[in-house]
mmCIF file of C-alpha atoms in Angstrom:
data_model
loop_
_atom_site.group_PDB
_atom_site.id
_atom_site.type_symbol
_atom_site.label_atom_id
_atom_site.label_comp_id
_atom_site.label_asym_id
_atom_site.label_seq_id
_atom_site.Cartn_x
_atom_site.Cartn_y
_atom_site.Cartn_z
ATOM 1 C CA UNK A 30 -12.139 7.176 -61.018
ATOM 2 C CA UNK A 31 -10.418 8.523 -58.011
ATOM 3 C CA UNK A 32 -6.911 8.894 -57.772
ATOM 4 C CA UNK A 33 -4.964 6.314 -55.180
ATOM 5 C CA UNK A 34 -1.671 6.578 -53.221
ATOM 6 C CA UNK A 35 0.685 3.954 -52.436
ATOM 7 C CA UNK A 36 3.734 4.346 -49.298
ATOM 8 C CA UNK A 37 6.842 3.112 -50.100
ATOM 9 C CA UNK A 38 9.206 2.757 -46.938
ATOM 10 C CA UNK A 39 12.013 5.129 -47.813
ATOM 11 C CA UNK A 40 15.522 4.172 -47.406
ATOM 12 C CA UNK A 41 17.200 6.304 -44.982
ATOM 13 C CA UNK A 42 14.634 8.497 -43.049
ATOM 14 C CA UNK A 43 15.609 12.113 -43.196
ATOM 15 C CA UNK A 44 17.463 12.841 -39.400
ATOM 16 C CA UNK A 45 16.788 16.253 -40.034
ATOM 17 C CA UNK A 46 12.619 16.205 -40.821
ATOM 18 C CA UNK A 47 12.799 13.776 -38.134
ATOM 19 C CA UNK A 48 14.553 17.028 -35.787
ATOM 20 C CA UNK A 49 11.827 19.597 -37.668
ATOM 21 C CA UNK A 50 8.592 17.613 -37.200
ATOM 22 C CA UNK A 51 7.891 18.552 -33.282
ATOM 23 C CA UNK A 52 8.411 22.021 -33.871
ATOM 24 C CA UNK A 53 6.145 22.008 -37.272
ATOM 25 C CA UNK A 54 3.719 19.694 -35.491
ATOM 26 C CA UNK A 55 3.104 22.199 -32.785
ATOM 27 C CA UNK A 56 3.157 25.054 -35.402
ATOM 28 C CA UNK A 57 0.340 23.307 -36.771
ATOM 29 C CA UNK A 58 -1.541 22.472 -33.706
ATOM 30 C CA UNK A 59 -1.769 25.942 -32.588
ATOM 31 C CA UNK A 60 -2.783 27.058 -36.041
ATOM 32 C CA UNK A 61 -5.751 24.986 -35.986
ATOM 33 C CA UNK A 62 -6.172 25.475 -32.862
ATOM 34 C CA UNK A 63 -6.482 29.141 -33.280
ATOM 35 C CA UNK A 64 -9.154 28.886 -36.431
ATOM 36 C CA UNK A 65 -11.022 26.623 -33.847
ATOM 37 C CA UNK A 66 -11.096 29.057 -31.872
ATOM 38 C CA UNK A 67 -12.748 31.524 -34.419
ATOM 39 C CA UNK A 68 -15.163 28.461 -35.736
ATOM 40 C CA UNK A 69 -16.654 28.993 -32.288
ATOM 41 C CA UNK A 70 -16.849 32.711 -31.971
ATOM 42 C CA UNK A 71 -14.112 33.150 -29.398
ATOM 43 C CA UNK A 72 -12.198 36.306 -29.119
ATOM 44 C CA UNK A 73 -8.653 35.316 -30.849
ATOM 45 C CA UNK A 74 -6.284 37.400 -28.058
ATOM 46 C CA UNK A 75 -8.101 36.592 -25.587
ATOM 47 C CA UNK A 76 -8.391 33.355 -25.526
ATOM 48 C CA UNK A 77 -4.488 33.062 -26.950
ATOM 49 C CA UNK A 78 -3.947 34.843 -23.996
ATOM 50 C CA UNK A 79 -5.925 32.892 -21.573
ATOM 51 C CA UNK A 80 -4.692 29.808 -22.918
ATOM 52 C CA UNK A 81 -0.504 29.720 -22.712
ATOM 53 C CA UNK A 82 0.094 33.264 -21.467
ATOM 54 C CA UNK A 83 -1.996 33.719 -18.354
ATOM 55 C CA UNK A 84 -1.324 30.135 -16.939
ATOM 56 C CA UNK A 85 2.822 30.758 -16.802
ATOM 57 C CA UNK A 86 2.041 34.540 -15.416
ATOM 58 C CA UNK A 87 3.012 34.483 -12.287
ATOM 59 C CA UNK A 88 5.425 32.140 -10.238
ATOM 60 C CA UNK A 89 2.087 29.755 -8.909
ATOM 61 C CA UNK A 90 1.494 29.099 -12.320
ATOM 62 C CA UNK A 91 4.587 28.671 -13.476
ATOM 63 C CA UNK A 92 4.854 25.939 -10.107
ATOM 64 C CA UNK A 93 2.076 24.022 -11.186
ATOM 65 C CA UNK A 94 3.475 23.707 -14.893
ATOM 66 C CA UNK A 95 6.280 22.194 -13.426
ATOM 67 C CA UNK A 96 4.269 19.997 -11.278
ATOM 68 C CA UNK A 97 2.190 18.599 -14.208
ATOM 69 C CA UNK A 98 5.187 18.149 -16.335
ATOM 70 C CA UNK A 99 7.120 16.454 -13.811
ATOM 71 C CA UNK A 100 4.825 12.843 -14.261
ATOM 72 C CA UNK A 101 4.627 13.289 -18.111
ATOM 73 C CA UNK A 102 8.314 13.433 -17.972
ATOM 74 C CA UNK A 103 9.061 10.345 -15.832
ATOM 75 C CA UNK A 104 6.381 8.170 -17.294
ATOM 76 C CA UNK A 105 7.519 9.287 -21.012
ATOM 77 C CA UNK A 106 10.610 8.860 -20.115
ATOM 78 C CA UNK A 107 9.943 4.798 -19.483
ATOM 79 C CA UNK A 108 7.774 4.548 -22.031
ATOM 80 C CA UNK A 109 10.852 5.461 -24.828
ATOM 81 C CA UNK A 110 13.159 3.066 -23.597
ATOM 82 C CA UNK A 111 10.258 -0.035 -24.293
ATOM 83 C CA UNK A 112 9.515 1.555 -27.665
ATOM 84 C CA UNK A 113 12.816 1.712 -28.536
ATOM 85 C CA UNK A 114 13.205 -1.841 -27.820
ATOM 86 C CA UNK A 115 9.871 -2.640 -29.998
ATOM 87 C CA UNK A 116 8.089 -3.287 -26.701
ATOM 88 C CA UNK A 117 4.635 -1.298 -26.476
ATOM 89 C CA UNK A 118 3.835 -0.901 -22.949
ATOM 90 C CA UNK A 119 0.592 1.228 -23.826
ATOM 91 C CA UNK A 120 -0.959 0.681 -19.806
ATOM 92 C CA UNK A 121 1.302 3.270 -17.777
ATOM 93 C CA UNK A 122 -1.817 4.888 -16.837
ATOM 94 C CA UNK A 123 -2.356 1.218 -14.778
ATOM 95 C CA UNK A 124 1.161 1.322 -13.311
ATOM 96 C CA UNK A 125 1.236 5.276 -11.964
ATOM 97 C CA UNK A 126 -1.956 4.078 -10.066
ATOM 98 C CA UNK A 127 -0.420 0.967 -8.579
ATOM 99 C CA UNK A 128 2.469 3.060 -7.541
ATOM 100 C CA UNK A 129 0.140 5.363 -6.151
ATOM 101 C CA UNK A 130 -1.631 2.358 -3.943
ATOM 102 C CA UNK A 131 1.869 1.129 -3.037
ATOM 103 C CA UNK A 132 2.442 4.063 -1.911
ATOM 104 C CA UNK A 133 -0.123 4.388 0.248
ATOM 105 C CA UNK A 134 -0.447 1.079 1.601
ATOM 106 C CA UNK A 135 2.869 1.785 3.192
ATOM 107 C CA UNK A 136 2.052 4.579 4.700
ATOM 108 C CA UNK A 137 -0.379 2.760 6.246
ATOM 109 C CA UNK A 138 1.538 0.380 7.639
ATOM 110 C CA UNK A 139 4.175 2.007 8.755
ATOM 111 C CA UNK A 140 3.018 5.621 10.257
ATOM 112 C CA UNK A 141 4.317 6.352 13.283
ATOM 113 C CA UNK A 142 7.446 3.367 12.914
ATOM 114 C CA UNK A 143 9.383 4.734 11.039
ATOM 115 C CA UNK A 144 11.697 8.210 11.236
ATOM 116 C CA UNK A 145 9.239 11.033 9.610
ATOM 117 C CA UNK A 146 12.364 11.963 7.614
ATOM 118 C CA UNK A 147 12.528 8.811 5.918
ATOM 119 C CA UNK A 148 8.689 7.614 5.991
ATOM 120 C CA UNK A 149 7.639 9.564 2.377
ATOM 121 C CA UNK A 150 10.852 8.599 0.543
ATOM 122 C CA UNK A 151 10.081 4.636 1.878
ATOM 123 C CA UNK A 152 6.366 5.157 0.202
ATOM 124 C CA UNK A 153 8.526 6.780 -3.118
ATOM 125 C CA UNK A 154 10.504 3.111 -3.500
ATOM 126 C CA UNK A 155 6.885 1.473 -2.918
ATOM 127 C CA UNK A 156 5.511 2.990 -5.615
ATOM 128 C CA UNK A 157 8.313 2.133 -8.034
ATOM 129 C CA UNK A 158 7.617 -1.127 -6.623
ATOM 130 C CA UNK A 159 4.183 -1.228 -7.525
ATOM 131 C CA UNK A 160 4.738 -0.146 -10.778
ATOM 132 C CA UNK A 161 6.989 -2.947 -11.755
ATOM 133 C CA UNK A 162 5.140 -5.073 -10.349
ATOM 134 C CA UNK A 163 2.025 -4.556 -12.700
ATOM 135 C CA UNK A 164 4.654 -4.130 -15.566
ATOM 136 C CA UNK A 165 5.817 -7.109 -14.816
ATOM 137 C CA UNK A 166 2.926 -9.057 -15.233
ATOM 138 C CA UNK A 167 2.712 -7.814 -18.653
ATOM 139 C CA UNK A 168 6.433 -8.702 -19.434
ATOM 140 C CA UNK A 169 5.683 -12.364 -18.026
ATOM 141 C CA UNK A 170 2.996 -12.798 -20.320
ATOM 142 C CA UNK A 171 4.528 -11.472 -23.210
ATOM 143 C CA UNK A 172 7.442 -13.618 -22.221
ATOM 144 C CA UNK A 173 5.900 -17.021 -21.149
ATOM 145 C CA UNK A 174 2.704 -16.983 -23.410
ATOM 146 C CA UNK A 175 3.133 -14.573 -26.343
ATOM 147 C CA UNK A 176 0.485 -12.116 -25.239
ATOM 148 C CA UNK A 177 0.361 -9.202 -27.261
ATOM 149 C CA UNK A 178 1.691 -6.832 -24.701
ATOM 150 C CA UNK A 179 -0.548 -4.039 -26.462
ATOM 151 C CA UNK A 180 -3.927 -5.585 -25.267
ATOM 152 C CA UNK A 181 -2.489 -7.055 -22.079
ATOM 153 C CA UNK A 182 -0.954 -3.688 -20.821
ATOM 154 C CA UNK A 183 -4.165 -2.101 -21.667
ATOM 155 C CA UNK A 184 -6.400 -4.321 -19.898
ATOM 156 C CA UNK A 185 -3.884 -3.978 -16.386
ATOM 157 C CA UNK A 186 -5.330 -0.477 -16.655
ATOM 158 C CA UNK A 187 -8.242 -1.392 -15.344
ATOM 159 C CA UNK A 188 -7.591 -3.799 -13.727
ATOM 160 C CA UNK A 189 -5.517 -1.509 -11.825
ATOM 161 C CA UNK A 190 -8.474 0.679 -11.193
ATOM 162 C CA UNK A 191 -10.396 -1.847 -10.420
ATOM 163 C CA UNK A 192 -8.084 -2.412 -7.080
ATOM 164 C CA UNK A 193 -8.362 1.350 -6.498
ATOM 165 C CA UNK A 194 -11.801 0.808 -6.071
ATOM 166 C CA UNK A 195 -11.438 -2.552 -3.946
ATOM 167 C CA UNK A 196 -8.929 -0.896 -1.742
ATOM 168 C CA UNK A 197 -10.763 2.201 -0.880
ATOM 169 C CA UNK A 198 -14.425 0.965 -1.089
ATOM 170 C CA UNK A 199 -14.120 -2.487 -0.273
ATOM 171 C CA UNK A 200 -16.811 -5.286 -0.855
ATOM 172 C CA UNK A 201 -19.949 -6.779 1.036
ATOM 173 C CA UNK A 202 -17.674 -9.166 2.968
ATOM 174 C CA UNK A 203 -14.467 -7.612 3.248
ATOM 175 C CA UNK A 204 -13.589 -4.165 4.675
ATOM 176 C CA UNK A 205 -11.501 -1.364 2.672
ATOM 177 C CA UNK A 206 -8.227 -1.501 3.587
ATOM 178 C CA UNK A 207 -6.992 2.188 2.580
ATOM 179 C CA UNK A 208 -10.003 3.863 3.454
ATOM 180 C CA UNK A 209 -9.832 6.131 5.880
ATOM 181 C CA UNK A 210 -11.627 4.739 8.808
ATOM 182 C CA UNK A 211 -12.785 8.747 9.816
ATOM 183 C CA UNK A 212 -13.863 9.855 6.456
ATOM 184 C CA UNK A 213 -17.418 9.180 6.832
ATOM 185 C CA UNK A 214 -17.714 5.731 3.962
ATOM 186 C CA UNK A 215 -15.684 8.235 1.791
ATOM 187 C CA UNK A 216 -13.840 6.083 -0.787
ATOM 188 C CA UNK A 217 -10.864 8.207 -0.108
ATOM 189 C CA UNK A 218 -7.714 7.501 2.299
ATOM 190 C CA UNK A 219 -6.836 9.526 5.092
ATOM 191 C CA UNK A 220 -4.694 13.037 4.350
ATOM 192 C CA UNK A 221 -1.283 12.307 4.462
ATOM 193 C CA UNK A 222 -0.012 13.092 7.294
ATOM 194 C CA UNK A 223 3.507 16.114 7.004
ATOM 195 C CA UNK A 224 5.790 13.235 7.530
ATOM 196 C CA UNK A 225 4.864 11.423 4.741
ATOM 197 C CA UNK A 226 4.753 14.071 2.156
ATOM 198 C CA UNK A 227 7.693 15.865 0.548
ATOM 199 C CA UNK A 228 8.802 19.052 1.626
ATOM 200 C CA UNK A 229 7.744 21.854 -0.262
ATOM 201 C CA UNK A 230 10.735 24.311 -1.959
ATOM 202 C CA UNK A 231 8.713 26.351 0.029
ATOM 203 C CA UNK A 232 10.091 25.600 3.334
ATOM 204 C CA UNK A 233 13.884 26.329 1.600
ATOM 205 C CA UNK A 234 13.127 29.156 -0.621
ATOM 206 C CA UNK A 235 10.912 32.112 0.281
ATOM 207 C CA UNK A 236 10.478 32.591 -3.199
ATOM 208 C CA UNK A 237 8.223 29.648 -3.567
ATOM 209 C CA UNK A 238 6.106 30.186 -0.957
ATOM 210 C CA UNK A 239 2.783 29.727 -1.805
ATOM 211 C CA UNK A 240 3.354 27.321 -4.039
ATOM 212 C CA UNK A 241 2.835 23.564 -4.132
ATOM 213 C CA UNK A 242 6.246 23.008 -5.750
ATOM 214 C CA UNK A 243 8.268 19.682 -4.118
ATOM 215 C CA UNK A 244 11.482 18.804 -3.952
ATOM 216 C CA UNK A 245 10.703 16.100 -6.765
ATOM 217 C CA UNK A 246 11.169 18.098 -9.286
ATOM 218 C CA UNK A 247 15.011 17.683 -8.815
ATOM 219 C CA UNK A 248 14.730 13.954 -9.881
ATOM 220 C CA UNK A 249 14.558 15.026 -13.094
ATOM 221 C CA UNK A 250 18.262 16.505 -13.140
ATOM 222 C CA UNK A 251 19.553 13.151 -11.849
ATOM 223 C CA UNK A 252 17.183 10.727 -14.332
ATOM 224 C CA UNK A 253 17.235 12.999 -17.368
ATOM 225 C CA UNK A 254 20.891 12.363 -17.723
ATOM 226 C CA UNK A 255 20.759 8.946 -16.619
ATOM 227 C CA UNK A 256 18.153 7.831 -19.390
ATOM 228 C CA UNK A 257 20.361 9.482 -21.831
ATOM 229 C CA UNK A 258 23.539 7.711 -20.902
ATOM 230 C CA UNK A 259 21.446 4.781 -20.736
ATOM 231 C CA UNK A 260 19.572 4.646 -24.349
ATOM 232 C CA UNK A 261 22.824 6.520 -26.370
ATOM 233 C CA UNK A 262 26.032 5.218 -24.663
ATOM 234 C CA UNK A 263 25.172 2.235 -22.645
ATOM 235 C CA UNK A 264 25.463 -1.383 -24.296
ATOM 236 C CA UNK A 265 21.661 -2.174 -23.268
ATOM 237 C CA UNK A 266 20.955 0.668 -24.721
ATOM 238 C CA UNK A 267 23.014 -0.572 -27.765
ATOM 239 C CA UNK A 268 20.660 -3.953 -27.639
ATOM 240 C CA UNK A 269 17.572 -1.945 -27.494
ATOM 241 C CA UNK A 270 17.613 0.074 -30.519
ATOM 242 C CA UNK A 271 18.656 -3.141 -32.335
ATOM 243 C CA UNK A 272 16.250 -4.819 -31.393
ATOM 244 C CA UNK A 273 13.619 -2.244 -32.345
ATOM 245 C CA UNK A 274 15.421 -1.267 -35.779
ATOM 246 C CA UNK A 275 15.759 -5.167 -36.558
ATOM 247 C CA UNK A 276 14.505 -7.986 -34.603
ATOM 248 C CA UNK A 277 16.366 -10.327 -36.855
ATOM 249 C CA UNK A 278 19.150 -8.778 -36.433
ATOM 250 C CA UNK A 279 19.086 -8.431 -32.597
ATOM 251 C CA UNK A 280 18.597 -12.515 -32.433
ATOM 252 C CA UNK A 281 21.045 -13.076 -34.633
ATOM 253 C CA UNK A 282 23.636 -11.162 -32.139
ATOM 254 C CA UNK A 283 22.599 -13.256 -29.644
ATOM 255 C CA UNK A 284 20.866 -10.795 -27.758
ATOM 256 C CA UNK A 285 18.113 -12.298 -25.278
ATOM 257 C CA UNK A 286 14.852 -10.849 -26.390
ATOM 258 C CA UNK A 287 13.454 -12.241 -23.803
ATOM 259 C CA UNK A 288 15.743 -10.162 -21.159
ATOM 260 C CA UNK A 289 14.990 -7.135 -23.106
ATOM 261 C CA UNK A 290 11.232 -7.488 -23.127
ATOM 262 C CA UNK A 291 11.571 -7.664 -19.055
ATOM 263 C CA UNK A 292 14.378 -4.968 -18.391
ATOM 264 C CA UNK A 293 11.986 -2.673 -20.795
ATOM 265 C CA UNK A 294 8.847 -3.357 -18.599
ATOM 266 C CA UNK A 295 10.343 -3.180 -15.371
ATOM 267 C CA UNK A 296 12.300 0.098 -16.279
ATOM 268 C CA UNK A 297 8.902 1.843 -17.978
ATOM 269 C CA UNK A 298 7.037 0.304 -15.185
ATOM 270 C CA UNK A 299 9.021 1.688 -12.137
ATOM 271 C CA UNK A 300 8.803 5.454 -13.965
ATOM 272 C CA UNK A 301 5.587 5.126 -13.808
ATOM 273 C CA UNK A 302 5.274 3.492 -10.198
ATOM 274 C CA UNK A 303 7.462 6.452 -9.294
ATOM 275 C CA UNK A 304 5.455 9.209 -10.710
ATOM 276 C CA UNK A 305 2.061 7.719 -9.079
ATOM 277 C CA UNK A 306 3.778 8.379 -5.817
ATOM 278 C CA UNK A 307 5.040 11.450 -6.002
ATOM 279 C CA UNK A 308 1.622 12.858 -7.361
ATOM 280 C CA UNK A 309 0.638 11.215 -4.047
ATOM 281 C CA UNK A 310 3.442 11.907 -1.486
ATOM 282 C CA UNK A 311 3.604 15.855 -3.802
ATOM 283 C CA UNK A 312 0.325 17.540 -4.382
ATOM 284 C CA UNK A 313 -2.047 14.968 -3.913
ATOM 285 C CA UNK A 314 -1.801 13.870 -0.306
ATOM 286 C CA UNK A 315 -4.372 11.436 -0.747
ATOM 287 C CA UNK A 316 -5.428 8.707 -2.437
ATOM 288 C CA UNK A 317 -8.982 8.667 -3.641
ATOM 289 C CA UNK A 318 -11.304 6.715 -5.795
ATOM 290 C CA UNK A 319 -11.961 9.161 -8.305
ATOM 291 C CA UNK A 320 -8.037 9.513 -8.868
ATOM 292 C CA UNK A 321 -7.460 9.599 -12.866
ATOM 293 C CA UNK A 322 -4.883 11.783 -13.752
ATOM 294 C CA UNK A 323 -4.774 10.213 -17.379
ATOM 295 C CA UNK A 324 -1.036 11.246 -17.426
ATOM 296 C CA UNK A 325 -0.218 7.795 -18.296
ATOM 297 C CA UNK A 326 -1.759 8.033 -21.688
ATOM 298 C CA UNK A 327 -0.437 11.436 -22.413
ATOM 299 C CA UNK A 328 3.146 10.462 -21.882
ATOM 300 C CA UNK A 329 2.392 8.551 -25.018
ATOM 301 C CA UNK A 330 2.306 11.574 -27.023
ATOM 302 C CA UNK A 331 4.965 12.878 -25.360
ATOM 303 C CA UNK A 332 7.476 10.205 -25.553
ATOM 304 C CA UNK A 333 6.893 10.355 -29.689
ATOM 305 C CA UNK A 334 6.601 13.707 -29.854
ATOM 306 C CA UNK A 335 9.988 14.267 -27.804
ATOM 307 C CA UNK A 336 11.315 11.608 -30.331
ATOM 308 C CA UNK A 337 11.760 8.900 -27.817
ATOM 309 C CA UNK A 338 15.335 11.267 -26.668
ATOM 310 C CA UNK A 339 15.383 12.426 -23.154
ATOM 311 C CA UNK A 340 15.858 15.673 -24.090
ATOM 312 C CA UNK A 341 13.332 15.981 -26.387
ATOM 313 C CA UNK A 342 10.737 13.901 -23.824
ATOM 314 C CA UNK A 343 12.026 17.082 -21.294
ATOM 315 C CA UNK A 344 10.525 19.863 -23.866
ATOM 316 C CA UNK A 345 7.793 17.951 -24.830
ATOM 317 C CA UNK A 346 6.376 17.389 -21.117
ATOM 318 C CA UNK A 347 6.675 21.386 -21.031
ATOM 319 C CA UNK A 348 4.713 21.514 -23.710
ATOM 320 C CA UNK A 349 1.894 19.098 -22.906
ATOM 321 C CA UNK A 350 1.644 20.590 -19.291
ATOM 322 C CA UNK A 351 1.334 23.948 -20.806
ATOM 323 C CA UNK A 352 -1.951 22.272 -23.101
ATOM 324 C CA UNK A 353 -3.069 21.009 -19.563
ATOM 325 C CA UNK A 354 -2.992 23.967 -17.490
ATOM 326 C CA UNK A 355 -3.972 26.004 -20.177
ATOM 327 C CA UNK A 356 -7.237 23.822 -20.717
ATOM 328 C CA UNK A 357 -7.913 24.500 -17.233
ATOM 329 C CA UNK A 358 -7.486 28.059 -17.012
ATOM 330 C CA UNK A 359 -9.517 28.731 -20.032
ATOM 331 C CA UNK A 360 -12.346 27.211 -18.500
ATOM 332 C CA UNK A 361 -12.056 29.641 -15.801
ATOM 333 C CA UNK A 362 -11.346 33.266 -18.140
ATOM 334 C CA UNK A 363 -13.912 32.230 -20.840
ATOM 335 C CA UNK A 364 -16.281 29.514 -19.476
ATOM 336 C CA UNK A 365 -14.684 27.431 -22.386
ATOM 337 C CA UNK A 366 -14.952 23.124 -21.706
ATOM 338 C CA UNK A 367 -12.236 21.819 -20.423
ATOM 339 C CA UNK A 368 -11.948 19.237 -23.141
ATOM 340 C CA UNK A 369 -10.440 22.066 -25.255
ATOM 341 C CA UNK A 370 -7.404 21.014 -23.822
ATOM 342 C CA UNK A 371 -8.116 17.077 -25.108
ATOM 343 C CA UNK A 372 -8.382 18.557 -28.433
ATOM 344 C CA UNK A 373 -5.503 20.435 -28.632
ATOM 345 C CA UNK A 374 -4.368 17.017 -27.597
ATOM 346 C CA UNK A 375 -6.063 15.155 -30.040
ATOM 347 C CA UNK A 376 -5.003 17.952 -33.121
ATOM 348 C CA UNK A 377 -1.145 17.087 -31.681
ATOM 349 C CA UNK A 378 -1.407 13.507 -32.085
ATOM 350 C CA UNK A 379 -3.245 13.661 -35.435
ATOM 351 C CA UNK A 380 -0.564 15.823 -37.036
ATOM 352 C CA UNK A 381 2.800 13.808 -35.391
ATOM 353 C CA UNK A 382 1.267 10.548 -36.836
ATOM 354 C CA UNK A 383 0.579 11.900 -40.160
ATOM 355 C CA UNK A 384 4.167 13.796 -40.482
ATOM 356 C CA UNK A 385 5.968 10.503 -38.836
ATOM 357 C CA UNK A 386 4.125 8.581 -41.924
ATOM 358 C CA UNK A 387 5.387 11.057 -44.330
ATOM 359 C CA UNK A 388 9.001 10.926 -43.235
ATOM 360 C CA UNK A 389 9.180 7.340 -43.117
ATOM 361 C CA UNK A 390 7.494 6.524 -46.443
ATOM 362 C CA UNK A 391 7.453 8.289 -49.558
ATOM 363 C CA UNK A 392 3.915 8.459 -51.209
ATOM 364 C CA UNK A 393 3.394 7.986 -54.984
ATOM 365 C CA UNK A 394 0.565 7.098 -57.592
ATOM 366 C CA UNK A 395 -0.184 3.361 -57.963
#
């Protein structure tokens, strides 16, 4: 007979495991990643090397880290304020590429109208648009029908893609409006034009040049601090961790869980919105069919694994960038898959939902 375990919910969950499980879980993840690494016959060092040293060796790399962790950031950053309020918006991935068609479809329309100054941060507020737009559709049937915003977010994925595709291929009886009308049936936009990118650090700082670096990156020292006054000292914030530490409790202050469920959407929605245009008004400069940066899904991880704080979301997005690039540049030292990276991915996941279950319940013998 084979033994069984039962989880009992403990009390009061340990703050302090709760600070110590990131830095164990990525203890653990590069431990196994390591003896992966020797399952499969790869030199140890070298791949080690080629993996988180090489990438962040010189000031490119180090540019591009910063680029990739500058979406995870944003969109993780959304995503913790709807799971603090209970609210599961699991379809970011849908509203980065609405933001990213917003985006677009406004440079469209207004090239050439418009002061070149002001015609990329115009396609910026478009994409926010966009994404709470298609986060909004989610909150409204949460709201007005009781969908399960799980499945419903999840299906506006790709849905989402599915108007990527519309909008730059087009159907047998109606033309593609994004596509670019030079690019030879390419389901691909035209290149952003200079005016309606942002400028490069680059053009302000010699010691960037070369680099793809924008001046995006400096959102984060304005919405960093804002999300953290927001979930720690602002009343809403107040409303939304009761109402994700007890629902009960939250309706029986009177707060409107309706009005949560919306301001959580739109809020996680924009971030996203926001960070699908600056991919495209950054390093992109073009929208295109096959565009599936997947960094919706990975600011999953990286909202839990930052512990839904800003701060934490901040390392975290480091961190996952890092796995990124690293997967990437791996490929190109050792001929290695790129998919290493998903499993480093997958290993970090695995190991923050198993220590989360462990420092919320207590396991015994039945």
């Amino acid at each position: 007979m084979g033994l069984s375990f039962k989880l009992t919910p403990r009390d009061v969950p340990s703050v302090k495991m709760q600070v110590l499980v990131p830095i164990m879980v990525t203890a653990l993840t590069l431990l196994s990643g390591l003896a992966v690494f020797v399952a499969i016959g790869v030199d140890v060092g070298d791949a080690f090397t080629a993996y988180f040293i090489e990438p962040l060796s010189t000031l490119n790399g180090v540019a591009e880290w910063l680029l990739k962790a500058l979406p995870l950031c944003l969109i993780a950053l959304g995503l913790a304020v709807a799971y603090r309020a209970n609210v599961w918006n699991i379809g970011a991935e849908g509203q980065l590429v609405m933001g990213g068609v917003f985006a677009t479809s406004t440079m469209v329309l207004l090239q050439g109208t418009v002061h070149s100054g002001v015609l990329a941060v115009i396609m910026v507020f478009a994409g926010v648009l966009g994404g709470m737009l298609w986060a909004g559709l989610a909150a409204w049937m949460r709201t007005r029908f009781n969908a399960n915003e799980i499945l419903t977010t999840l299906m506006l994925v790709y849905v989402a893609q599915s108007v990527l595709q519309y909008v730059l291929v087009g159907s047998a009886a109606s033309t593609a409006v994004l596509q670019d009308p030079n690019g030879a049936g390419f389901p691909q936009s035209a290149t952003f034009p200079l005016e309606a990118t942002l400028p490069l650090l680059a053009s302000w700082m010699t010691l960037f040049e070369g680099t793809r670096l924008h001046v995006g990156i400096f959102l984060l020292f304005l919405i960093v601090p804002a999300f953290w006054v927001l979930m720690n000292k602002s009343f809403i914030g107040y409303q939304m961790r009761v109402a994700g530490l007890a629902p009960a409790a939250a309706n029986y202050a009177g707060f409107s869980g309706k009005r949560l469920v919306w301001l959580v959407m739109l809020i996680s929605g924009a971030m996203a919105g926001l960070a699908g245009a600056l991919e495209l008004v950054g390093p992109v400069g073009q929208l295109q069919d096959s565009w599936r940066p997947g960094y919706g899904f990975t600011a999953i991880i990286v909202a839990f694994l930052g512990r839904l704080n800003p701060i934490g979301i901040v390392l975290a997005s480091l961190l996952m960038a890092l796995l990124m690039l690293g997967g990437e540049a791996l490929q190109l030292a050792m001929s290695l898959p790129k998919s290493v990276s998903s499993l480093f991915q997958g290993l970090l996941l695995i190991f923050l939902l198993g220590a989360d279950v462990l420092v919320n319940y207590r396991v015994s013998k039945k």
